[in-house]
Coordinates of N, CA and C in Angstrom, one line a residue:
Chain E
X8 N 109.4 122.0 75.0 CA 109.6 122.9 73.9 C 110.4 122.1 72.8
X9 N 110.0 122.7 71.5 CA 110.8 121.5 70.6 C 111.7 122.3 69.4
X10 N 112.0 122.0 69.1 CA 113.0 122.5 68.2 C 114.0 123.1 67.8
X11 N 114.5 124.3 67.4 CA 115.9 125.2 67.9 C 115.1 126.8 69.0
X12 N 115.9 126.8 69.7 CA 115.3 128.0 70.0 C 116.8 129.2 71.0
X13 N 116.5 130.2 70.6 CA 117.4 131.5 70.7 C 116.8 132.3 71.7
X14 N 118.0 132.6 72.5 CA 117.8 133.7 73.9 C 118.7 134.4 73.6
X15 N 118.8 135.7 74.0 CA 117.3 136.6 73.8 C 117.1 136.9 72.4
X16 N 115.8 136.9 72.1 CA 115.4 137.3 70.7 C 115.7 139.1 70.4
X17 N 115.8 139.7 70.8 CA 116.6 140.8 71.0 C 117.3 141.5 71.7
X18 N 118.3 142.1 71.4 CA 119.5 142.4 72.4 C 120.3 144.0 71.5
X19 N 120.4 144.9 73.3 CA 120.7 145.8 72.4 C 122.1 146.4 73.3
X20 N 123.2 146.5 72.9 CA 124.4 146.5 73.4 C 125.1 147.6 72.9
X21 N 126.4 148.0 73.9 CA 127.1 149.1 73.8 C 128.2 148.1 73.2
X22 N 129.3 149.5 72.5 CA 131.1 148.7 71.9 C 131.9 148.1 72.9
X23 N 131.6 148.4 74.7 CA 132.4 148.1 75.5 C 131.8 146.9 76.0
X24 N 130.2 146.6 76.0 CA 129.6 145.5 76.6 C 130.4 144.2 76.0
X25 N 129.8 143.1 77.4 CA 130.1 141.7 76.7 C 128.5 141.0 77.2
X26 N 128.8 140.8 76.0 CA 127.5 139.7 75.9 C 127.4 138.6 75.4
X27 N 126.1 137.4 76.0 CA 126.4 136.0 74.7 C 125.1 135.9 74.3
X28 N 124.9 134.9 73.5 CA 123.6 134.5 72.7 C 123.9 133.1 73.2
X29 N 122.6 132.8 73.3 CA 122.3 131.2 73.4 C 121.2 130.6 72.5
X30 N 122.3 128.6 72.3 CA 120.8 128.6 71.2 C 121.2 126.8 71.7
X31 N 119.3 126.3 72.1 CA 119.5 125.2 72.2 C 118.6 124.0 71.3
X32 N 118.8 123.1 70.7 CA 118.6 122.1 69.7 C 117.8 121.3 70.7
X33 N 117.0 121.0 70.4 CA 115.7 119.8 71.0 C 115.2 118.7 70.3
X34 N 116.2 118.4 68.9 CA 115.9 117.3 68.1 C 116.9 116.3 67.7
X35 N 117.6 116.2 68.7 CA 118.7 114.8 69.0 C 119.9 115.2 68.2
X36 N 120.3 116.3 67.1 CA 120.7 116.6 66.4 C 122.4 116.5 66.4
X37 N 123.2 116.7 66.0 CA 125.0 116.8 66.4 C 125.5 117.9 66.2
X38 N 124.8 118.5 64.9 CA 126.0 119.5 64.4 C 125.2 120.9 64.6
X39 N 125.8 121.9 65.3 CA 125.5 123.4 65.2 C 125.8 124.0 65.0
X40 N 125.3 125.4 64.2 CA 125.6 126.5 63.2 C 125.4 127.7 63.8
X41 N 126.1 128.8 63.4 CA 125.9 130.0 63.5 C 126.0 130.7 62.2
X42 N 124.5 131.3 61.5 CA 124.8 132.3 60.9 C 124.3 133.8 61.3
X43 N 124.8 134.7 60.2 CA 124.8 136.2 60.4 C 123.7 136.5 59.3
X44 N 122.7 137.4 59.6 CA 122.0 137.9 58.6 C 121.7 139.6 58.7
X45 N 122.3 140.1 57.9 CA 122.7 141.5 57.6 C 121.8 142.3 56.4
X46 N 121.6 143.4 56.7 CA 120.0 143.7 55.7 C 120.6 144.0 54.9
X47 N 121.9 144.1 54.5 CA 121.9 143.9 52.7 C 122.9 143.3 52.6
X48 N 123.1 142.3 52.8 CA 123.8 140.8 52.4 C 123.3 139.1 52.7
X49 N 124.0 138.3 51.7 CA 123.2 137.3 52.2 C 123.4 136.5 52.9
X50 N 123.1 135.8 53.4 CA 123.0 135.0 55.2 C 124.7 134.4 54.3
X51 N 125.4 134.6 56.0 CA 126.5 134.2 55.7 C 126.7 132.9 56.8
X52 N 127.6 132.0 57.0 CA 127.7 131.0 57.6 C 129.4 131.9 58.7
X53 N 129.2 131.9 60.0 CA 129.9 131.5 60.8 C 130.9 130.5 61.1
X54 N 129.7 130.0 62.1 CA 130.5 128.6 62.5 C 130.0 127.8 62.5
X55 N 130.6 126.5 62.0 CA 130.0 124.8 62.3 C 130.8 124.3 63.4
X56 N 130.1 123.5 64.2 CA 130.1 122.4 65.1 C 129.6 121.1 64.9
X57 N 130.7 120.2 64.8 CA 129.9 118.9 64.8 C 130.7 118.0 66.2
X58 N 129.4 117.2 66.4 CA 129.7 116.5 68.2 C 130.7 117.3 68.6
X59 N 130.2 118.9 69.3 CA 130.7 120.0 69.8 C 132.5 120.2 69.3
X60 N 132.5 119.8 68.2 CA 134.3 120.5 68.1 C 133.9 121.4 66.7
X61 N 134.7 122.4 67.0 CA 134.2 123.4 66.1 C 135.0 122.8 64.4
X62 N 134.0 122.9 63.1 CA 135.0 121.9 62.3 C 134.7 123.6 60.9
X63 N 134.1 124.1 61.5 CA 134.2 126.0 59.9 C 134.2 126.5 61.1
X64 N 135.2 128.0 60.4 CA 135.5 129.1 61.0 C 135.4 130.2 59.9
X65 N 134.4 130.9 59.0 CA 134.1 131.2 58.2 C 135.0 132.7 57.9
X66 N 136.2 133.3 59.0 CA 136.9 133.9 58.9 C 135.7 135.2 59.9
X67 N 135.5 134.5 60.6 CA 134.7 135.6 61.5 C 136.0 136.7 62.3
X68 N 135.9 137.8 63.0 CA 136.9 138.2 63.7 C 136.7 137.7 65.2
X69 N 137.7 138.3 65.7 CA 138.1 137.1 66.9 C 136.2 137.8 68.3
X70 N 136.1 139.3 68.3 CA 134.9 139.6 68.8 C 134.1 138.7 69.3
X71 N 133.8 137.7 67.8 CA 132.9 137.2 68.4 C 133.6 135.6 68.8
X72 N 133.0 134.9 69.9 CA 133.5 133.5 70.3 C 132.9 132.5 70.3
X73 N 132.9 131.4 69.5 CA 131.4 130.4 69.6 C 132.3 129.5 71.0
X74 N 131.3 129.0 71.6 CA 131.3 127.8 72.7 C 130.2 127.1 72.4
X75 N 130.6 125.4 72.4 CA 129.6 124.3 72.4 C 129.9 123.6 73.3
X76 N 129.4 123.6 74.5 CA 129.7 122.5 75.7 C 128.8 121.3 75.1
X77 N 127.9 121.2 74.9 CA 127.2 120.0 74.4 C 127.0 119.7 72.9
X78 N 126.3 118.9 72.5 CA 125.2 118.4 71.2 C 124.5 119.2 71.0
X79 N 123.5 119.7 72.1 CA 122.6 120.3 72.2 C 122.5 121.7 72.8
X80 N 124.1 122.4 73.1 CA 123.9 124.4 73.1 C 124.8 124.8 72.4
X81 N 124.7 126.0 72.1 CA 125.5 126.7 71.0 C 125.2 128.0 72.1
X82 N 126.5 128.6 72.2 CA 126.7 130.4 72.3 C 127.7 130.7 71.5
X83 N 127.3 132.5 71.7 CA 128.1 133.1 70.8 C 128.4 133.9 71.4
X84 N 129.8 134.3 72.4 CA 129.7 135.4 73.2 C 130.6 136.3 72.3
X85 N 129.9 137.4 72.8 CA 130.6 139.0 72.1 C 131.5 140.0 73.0
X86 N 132.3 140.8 72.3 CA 132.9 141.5 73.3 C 133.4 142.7 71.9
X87 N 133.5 143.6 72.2 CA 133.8 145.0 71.7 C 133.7 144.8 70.3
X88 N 132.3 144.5 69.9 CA 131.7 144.9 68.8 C 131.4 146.1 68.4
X89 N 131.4 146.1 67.2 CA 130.9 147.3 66.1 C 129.8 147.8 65.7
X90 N 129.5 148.9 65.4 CA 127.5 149.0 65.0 C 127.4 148.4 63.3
X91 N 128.4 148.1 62.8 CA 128.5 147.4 61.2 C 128.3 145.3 61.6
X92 N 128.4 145.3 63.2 CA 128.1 144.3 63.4 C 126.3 144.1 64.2
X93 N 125.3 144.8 63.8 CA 123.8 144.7 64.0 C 123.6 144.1 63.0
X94 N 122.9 142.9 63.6 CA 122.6 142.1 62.7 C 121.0 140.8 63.2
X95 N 120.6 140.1 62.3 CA 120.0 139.0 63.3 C 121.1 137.7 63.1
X96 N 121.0 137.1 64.1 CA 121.8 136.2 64.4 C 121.3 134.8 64.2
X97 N 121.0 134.0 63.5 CA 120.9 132.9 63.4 C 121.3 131.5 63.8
X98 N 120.6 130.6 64.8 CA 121.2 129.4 65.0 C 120.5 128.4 64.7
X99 N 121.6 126.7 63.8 CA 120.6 126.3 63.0 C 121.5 125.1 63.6
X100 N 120.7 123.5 63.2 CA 121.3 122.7 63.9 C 120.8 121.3 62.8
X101 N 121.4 120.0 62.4 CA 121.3 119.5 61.5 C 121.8 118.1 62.2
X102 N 121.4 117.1 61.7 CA 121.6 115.5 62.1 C 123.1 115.0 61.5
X103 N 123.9 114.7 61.9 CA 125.0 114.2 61.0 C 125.1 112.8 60.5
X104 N 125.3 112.7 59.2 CA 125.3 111.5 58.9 C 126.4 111.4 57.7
X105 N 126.5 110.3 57.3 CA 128.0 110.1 56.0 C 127.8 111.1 55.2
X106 N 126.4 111.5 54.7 CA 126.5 112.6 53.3 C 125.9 113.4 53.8
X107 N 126.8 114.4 54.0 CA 126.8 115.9 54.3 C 126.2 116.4 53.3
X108 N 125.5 116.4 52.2 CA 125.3 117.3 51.0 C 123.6 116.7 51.3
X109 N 123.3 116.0 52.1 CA 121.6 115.4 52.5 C 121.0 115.8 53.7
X110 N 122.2 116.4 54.9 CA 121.7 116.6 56.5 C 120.4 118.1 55.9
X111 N 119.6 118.7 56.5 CA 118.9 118.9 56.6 C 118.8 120.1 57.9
X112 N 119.2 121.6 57.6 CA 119.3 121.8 58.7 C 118.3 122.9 59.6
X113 N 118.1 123.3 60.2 CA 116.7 123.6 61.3 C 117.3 124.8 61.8
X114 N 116.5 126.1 61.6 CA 116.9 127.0 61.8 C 116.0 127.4 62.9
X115 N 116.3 128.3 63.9 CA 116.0 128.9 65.3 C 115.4 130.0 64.9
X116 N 114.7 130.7 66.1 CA 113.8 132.2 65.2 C 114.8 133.6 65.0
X117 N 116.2 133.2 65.9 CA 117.2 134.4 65.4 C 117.6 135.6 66.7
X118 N 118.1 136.1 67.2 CA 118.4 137.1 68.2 C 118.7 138.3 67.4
X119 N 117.9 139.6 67.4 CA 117.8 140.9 66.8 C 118.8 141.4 67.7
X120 N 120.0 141.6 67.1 CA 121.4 142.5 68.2 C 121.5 144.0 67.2
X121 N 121.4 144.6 67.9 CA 121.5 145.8 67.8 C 123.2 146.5 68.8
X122 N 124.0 146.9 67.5 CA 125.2 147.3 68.2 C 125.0 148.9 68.3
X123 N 125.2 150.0 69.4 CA 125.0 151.0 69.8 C 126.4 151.8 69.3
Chain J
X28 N 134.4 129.1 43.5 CA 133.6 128.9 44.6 C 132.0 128.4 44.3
X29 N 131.0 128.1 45.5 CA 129.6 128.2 45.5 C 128.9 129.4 45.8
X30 N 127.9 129.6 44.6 CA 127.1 130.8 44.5 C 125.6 130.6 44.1
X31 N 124.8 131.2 44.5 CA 123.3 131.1 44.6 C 122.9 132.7 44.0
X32 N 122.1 132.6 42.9 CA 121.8 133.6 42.5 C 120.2 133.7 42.3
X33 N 119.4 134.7 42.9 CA 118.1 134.7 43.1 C 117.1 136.0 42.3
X34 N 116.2 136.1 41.5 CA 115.6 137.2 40.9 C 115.5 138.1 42.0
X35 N 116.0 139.7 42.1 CA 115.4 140.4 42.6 C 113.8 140.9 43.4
X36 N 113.9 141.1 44.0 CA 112.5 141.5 44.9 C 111.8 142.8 44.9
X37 N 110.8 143.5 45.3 CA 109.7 142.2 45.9 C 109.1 142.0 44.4
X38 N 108.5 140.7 44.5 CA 107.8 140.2 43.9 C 106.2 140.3 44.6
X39 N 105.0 141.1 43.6 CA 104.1 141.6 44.1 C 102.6 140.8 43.4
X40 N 102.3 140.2 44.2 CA 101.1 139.4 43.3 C 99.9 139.8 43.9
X41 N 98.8 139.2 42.9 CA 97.5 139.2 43.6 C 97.1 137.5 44.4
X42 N 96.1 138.0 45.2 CA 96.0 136.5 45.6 C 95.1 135.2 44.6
X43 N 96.1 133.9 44.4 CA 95.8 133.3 43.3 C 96.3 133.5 42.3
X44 N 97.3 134.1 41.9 CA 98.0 134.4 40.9 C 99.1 133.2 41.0
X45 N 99.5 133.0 40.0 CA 100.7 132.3 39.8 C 102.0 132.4 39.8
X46 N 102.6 131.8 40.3 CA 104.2 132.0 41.7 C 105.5 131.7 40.6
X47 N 106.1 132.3 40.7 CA 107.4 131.4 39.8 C 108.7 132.9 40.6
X48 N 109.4 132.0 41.3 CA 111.3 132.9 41.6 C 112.1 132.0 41.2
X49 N 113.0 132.4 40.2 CA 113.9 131.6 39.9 C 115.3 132.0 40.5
X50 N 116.2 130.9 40.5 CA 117.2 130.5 41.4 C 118.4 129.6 40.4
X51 N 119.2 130.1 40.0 CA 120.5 129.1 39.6 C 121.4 129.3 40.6
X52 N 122.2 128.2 40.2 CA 123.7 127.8 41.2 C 124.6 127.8 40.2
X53 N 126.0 127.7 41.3 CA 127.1 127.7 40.9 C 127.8 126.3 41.7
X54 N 128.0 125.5 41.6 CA 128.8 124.6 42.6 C 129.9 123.7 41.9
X55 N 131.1 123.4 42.9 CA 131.8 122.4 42.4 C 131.4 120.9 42.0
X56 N 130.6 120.6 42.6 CA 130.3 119.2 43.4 C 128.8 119.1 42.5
X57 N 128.3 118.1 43.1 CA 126.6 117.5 42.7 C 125.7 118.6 44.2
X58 N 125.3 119.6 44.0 CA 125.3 119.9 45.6 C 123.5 119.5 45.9
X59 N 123.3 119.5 46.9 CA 121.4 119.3 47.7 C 121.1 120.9 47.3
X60 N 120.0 121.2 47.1 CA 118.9 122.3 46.7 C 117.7 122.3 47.9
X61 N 117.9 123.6 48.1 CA 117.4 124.1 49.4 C 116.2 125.2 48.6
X62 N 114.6 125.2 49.3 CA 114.1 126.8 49.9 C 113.7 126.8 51.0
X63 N 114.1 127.7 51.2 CA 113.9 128.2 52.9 C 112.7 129.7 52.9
X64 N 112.0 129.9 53.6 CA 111.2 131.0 53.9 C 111.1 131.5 54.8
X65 N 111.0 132.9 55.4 CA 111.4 133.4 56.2 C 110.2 134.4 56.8
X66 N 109.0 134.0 57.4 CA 108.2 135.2 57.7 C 108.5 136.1 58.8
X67 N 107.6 137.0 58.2 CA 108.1 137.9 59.2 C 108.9 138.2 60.5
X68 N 109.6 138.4 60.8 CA 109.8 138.4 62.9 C 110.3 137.1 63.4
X69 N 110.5 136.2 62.2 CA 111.1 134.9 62.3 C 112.2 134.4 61.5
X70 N 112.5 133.5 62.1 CA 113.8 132.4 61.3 C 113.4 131.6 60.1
X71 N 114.4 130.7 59.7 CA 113.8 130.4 58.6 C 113.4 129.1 58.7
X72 N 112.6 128.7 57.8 CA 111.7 127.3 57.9 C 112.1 126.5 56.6
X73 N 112.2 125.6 56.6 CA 112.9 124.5 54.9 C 111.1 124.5 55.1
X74 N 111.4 124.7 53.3 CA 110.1 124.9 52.5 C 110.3 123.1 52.4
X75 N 111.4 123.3 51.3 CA 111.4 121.8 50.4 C 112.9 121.8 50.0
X76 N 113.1 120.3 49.7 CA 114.5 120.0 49.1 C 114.5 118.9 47.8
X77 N 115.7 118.9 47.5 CA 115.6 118.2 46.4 C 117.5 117.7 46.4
X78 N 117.6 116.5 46.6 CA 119.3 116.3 46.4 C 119.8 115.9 45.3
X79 N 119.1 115.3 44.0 CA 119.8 115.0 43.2 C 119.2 115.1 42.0
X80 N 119.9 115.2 40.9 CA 119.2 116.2 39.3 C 118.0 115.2 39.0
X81 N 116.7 116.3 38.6 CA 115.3 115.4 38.0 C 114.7 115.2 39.2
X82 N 115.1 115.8 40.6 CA 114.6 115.4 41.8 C 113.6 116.6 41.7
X83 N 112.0 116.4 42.0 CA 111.4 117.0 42.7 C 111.0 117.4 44.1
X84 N 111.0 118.6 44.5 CA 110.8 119.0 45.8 C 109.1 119.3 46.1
X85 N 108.3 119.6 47.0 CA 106.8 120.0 46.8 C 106.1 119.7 48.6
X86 N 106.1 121.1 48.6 CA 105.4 121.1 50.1 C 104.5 122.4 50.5
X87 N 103.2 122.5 50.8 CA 102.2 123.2 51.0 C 102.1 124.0 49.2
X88 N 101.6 123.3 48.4 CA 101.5 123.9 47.3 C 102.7 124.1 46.2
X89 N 103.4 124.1 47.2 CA 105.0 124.9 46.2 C 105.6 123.4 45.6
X90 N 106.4 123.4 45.0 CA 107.4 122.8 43.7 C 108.8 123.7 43.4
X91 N 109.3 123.1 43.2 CA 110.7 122.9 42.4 C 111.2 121.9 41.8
X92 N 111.7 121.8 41.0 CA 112.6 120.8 40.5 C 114.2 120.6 40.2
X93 N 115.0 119.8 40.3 CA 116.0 120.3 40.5 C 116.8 119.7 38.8
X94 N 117.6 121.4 38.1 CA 117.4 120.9 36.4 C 119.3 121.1 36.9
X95 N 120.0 120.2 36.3 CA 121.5 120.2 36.3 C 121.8 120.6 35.2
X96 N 121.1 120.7 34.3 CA 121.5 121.2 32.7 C 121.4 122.9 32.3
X97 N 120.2 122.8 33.1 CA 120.2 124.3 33.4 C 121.1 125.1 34.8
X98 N 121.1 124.6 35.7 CA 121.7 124.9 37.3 C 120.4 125.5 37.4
X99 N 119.3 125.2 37.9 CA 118.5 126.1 38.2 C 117.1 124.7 39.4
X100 N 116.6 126.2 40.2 CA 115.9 125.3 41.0 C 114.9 126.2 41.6
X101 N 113.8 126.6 40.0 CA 112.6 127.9 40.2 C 111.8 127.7 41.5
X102 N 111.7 128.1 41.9 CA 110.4 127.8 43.1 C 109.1 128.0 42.0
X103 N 107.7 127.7 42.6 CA 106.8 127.7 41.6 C 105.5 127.2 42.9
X104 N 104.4 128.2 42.9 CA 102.8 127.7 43.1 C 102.1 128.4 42.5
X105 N 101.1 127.4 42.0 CA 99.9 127.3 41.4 C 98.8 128.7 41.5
X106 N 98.6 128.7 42.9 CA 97.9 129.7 43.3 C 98.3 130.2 44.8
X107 N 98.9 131.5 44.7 CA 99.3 132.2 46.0 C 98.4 132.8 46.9
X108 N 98.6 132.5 48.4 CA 97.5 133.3 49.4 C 98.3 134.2 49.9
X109 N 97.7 135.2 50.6 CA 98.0 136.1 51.2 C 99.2 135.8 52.1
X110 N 98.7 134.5 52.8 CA 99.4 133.7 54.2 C 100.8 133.7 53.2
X111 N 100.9 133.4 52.0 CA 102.9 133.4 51.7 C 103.4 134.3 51.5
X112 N 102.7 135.4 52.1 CA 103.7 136.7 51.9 C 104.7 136.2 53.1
X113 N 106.1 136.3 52.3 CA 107.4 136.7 53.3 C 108.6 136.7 52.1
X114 N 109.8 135.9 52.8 CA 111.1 136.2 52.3 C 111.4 135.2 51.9
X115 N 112.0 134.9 50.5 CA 112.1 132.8 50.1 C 113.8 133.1 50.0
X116 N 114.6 132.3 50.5 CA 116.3 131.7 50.1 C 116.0 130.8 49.3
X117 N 116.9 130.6 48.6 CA 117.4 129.4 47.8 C 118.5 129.0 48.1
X118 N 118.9 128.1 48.5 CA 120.7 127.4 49.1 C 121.2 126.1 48.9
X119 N 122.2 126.1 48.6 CA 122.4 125.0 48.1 C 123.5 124.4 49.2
X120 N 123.9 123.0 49.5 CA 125.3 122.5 50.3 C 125.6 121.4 49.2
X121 N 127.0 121.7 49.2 CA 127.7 121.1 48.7 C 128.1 120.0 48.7
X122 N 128.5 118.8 48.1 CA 129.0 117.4 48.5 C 130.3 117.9 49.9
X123 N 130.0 116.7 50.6 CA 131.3 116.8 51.7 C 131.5 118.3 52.8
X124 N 130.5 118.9 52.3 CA 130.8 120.5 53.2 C 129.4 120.7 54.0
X125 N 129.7 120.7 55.3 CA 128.3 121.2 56.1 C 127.7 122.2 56.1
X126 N 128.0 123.4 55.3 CA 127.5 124.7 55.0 C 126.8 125.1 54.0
X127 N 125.8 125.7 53.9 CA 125.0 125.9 53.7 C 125.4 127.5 52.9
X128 N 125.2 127.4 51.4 CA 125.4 128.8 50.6 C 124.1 129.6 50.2
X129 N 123.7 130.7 50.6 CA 122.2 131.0 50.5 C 122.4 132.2 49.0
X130 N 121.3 132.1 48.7 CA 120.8 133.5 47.6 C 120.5 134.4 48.5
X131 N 120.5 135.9 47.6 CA 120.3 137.3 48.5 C 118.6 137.2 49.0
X132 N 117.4 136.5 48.9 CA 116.8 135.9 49.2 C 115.6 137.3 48.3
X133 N 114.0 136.9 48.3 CA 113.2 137.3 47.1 C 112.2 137.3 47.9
X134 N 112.1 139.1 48.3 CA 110.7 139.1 48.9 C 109.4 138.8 48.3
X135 N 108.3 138.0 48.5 CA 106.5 138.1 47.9 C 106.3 138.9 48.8
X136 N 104.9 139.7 48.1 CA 103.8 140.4 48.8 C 102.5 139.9 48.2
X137 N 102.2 139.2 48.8 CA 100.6 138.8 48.3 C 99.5 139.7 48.5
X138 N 98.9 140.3 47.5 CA 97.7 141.1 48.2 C 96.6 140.7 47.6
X139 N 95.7 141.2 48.7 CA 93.7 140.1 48.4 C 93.1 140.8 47.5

């Protein structure tokens, strides 16, 4: 399989559940992202990762928790979320190199979460 | 701050008609110029880029160009098929910052 890719592509969850998202990069890449896409706002940036240390914290609340054990996975586990937090979830992954204003970055097809 | 501002949606054409969403920025920096597209049920796909001013972008028909005088970076094709109906971003990243600032993004509906 090649590219970025997101488990589960939909997810539908209570305020008490805990749940994660997974998203794994298959193009040698270093740095990974999480964004939020909300149907009337625009894609907002989470978190960056580069060679797995987290380097943005986009002032997310604490709910949600990114983990990067590798290069190559990204989660985002949840715990006593809000229904103002349904959203699609985006994970995007990009090559690092000196100029950051040139990386290039590769977006995943997204996890449809639905908060109950 | 960095801001991406995108013409309102949807944008409703016939097929073969001619394409134009315009897109200005806001940035501190010299920043890279992003479209991204989004079909349906999916993530987003980099259309085309352009990193530095006078730079042309151009991939499956489409164009941009990237104008610093104006801050603007229109998307533009020739003749639209049905196949590009979806959702276009425009986003820019900034010198030195790995993030990625998107427009409220500009639905097409292509019809035959």
């Amino acid at each position: 399989e090649t590219g970025v890719t997101q488990t589960p592509r939909h997810l539908v969850m209570g305020m008490t559940n805990k749940k994660s998202l997974k998203c794994e990069q298959h193009l040698g890449h270093n740095a990974m992202y999480w964004y939020k896409q909300s149907a009337k706002k625009p894609l907002e940036l989470m978190f960056v990762y580069n060679f797995k240390e987290q380097t943005e914290n986009n002032s997310v609340p604490s709910r949600f928790s990114p983990e990067c054990p590798n290069s190559s996975h990204l989660f985002l586990h949840l715990h006593t979320l809000q229904p103002e937090d349904s959203a699609l979830y985006l994970c995007a992954s990009s090559r690092t190199s000196g100029d950051t204003s040139t990386d290039t970055q590769y977006f995943g097809p997204g996890t449809r979460l639905t908060v109950l | 701050g960095n801001s991406v501002t995108q013409m309102e949606g949807p944008v409703t054409l016939s097929e073969e008609a001619f394409l134009t969403i315009n897109c200005t920025y806001t940035a501190t920096g010299y920043p890279s110029l992003f479209w991204y597209v989004q079909y349906p049920g999916e993530g987003l796909q980099l259309l085309l880029k352009a990193t530095k001013a006078d730079d042309k972008g151009s991939n499956k028909g489409f164009e941009a160009t990237y104008r610093k005088e104006t801050t603007s970076f229109h998307l533009e094709k020739g003749s639209v098929q049905v196949s590009d109906s979806a959702v276009y971003f425009c986003a820019l990243m900034d010198t030195g910052r790995r993030a990625l600032t998107f427009g409220s993004g500009t639905r097409l509906q292509v019809q035959p």
